[in-house]
XYZ file of C-alpha atoms in Angstrom:
195
model
C 139.462 165.885 124.503
C 135.948 166.287 125.896
C 133.322 165.424 123.226
C 130.682 167.365 125.180
C 132.585 170.645 125.287
C 130.492 173.557 124.049
C 127.151 171.744 124.372
C 124.244 173.643 125.932
C 123.057 170.605 127.889
C 124.820 168.518 130.497
C 126.575 165.350 129.448
C 124.184 163.124 131.429
C 121.115 164.541 129.687
C 122.647 163.964 126.253
C 123.684 160.404 127.113
C 120.268 159.533 128.556
C 118.501 160.871 125.464
C 120.761 158.912 123.105
C 120.443 155.767 125.216
C 116.634 155.950 125.371
C 116.400 156.535 121.640
C 118.695 153.619 120.766
C 117.328 151.174 123.329
C 113.574 151.717 123.080
C 113.110 152.774 119.454
C 110.945 155.792 120.222
C 110.636 158.767 117.910
C 112.526 162.011 118.411
C 109.300 163.869 119.165
C 108.267 161.297 121.793
C 111.686 161.644 123.368
C 111.278 165.428 123.301
C 108.009 165.030 125.264
C 109.628 162.660 127.779
C 112.444 165.103 128.446
C 109.970 168.010 128.723
C 108.073 166.058 131.405
C 111.344 165.931 133.318
C 111.938 169.662 132.971
C 114.376 169.584 130.048
C 113.187 171.618 127.065
C 115.041 170.410 124.001
C 113.973 170.326 120.357
C 113.606 167.006 118.517
C 116.116 168.120 115.862
C 118.712 168.630 118.607
C 118.098 165.077 119.830
C 118.564 163.892 116.240
C 121.965 165.616 116.094
C 122.941 164.069 119.445
C 122.065 160.594 118.178
C 124.032 161.122 114.949
C 127.035 162.429 116.897
C 127.157 160.192 119.987
C 125.407 156.870 119.189
C 128.289 155.391 117.127
C 130.800 156.332 119.822
C 128.595 154.877 122.579
C 128.225 151.636 120.654
C 131.970 151.402 120.062
C 132.890 152.052 123.707
C 130.155 149.950 125.308
C 130.124 146.973 122.931
C 132.293 144.826 125.199
C 130.312 145.699 128.335
C 127.065 144.599 126.710
C 128.439 141.136 126.093
C 128.923 138.481 128.722
C 132.265 136.830 127.888
C 131.718 133.891 130.237
C 128.537 132.934 128.399
C 129.709 131.149 125.250
C 126.331 129.927 124.098
C 125.738 129.239 120.401
C 125.250 132.072 117.966
C 122.129 132.185 115.820
C 122.513 133.917 112.458
C 119.920 134.997 109.955
C 119.094 137.790 107.553
C 115.932 139.814 107.140
C 114.662 142.395 104.677
C 114.555 146.082 105.595
C 113.741 149.086 103.430
C 116.470 151.650 102.921
C 115.351 154.732 101.009
C 112.526 152.770 99.381
C 114.719 149.841 98.271
C 115.029 146.459 99.912
C 118.289 145.636 101.691
C 119.392 142.670 103.769
C 120.169 143.008 107.452
C 122.395 140.143 108.577
C 122.164 139.577 112.328
C 123.747 137.326 114.916
C 122.292 136.828 118.397
C 123.178 134.533 121.270
C 120.742 132.045 122.845
C 119.303 134.732 125.100
C 118.524 137.021 122.174
C 121.314 139.540 122.803
C 122.766 140.977 119.607
C 126.309 139.830 118.869
C 126.690 141.873 115.679
C 124.892 142.951 112.499
C 125.715 143.881 108.915
C 123.623 145.679 106.287
C 124.109 144.657 102.659
C 122.421 145.417 99.372
C 122.887 141.772 98.323
C 122.138 138.361 99.798
C 124.959 136.089 98.704
C 128.082 134.269 99.903
C 130.197 137.413 99.686
C 127.851 139.307 102.034
C 127.749 136.347 104.450
C 131.557 136.168 104.325
C 131.876 139.879 105.152
C 129.362 139.546 107.986
C 131.076 136.534 109.557
C 134.495 138.120 109.035
C 133.314 141.280 110.781
C 132.089 139.282 113.773
C 135.283 137.248 114.034
C 137.414 140.402 113.826
C 135.468 142.007 116.683
C 135.655 139.146 119.186
C 138.555 137.513 120.950
C 139.387 133.885 120.121
C 138.027 132.617 123.446
C 134.675 134.346 122.804
C 133.928 132.363 119.653
C 131.280 129.702 120.414
C 131.486 126.032 119.575
C 128.259 126.112 117.491
C 126.882 128.547 114.923
C 123.223 127.962 114.020
C 121.818 129.197 110.715
C 118.899 128.420 108.464
C 119.448 126.351 105.335
C 120.879 129.232 103.302
C 124.002 127.833 101.582
C 125.855 131.160 101.782
C 126.720 130.710 105.470
C 128.255 127.278 104.923
C 130.467 128.543 102.102
C 131.507 131.614 104.086
C 132.394 129.579 107.194
C 134.380 127.065 105.142
C 136.356 129.887 103.516
C 137.047 131.569 106.880
C 138.251 128.239 108.311
C 140.588 127.739 105.336
C 141.993 131.242 105.889
C 142.512 130.495 109.590
C 140.222 133.305 110.752
C 137.671 130.880 112.223
C 138.706 127.984 114.496
C 138.314 124.600 112.824
C 136.346 123.158 115.776
C 133.416 125.568 115.268
C 130.460 123.487 114.146
C 127.922 124.883 111.679
C 124.409 123.584 112.381
C 121.741 124.110 109.715
C 118.674 122.982 111.632
C 115.717 125.283 111.054
C 114.065 125.011 114.491
C 117.304 125.930 116.283
C 117.100 129.364 114.686
C 113.717 130.244 116.223
C 115.460 132.607 118.673
C 116.498 135.019 115.934
C 113.423 134.458 113.739
C 111.187 135.643 116.603
C 113.484 138.580 117.249
C 113.031 139.940 113.707
C 109.511 141.096 114.617
C 110.803 143.157 117.526
C 113.419 144.715 115.269
C 110.854 145.607 112.588
C 108.669 147.352 115.196
C 111.632 149.497 116.270
C 112.524 150.329 112.662
C 108.883 151.145 111.904
C 108.715 153.610 114.809
C 111.675 155.499 113.362
C 110.098 155.673 109.871
C 112.789 153.492 108.322
C 116.245 154.272 107.038
C 117.100 157.021 104.566
C 120.468 155.721 103.325
C 122.788 152.732 103.676
C 125.286 154.913 105.532
C 122.874 156.036 108.259
C 121.087 152.689 108.552
């Protein structure tokens, strides 16, 4: 089944618009101007609908191409605050040593259960040979408890070492600023579902 059937614009135009929006964190109106400069007249609300419709599917299909399976460098995990509909939520993130996102998880709470769900989600989405030898976190005790529980359940290999050394997590701490700039350009999130 063709997901682009019945659309007024060509598939390539839709995919480029969705890709630019997701990658560069520009607003829908700025993207409308960029496309108009290239001779494509499309309304910003149409671009919004394209992003809502095609971004999750693009992420699902391209997730494995964005990763480099031969590069098993340590993962750096941390959480940061983001506003969702005027309330604070916690965005758990994991990046590799080069700053590429491994996975993320949005939670209304910051506790061991949320860390367990986040780590479980990552381990479910990667193959056994893609799991690194080291996982670096800050001194938050929730990660240690979650990793220990996942090892007991057999979902995480027992040779994965958890390192809680603050300076090793500078990669992801610096990356939070870049993420907040992107979120700020989009005027934040309106609900937990669309965040």
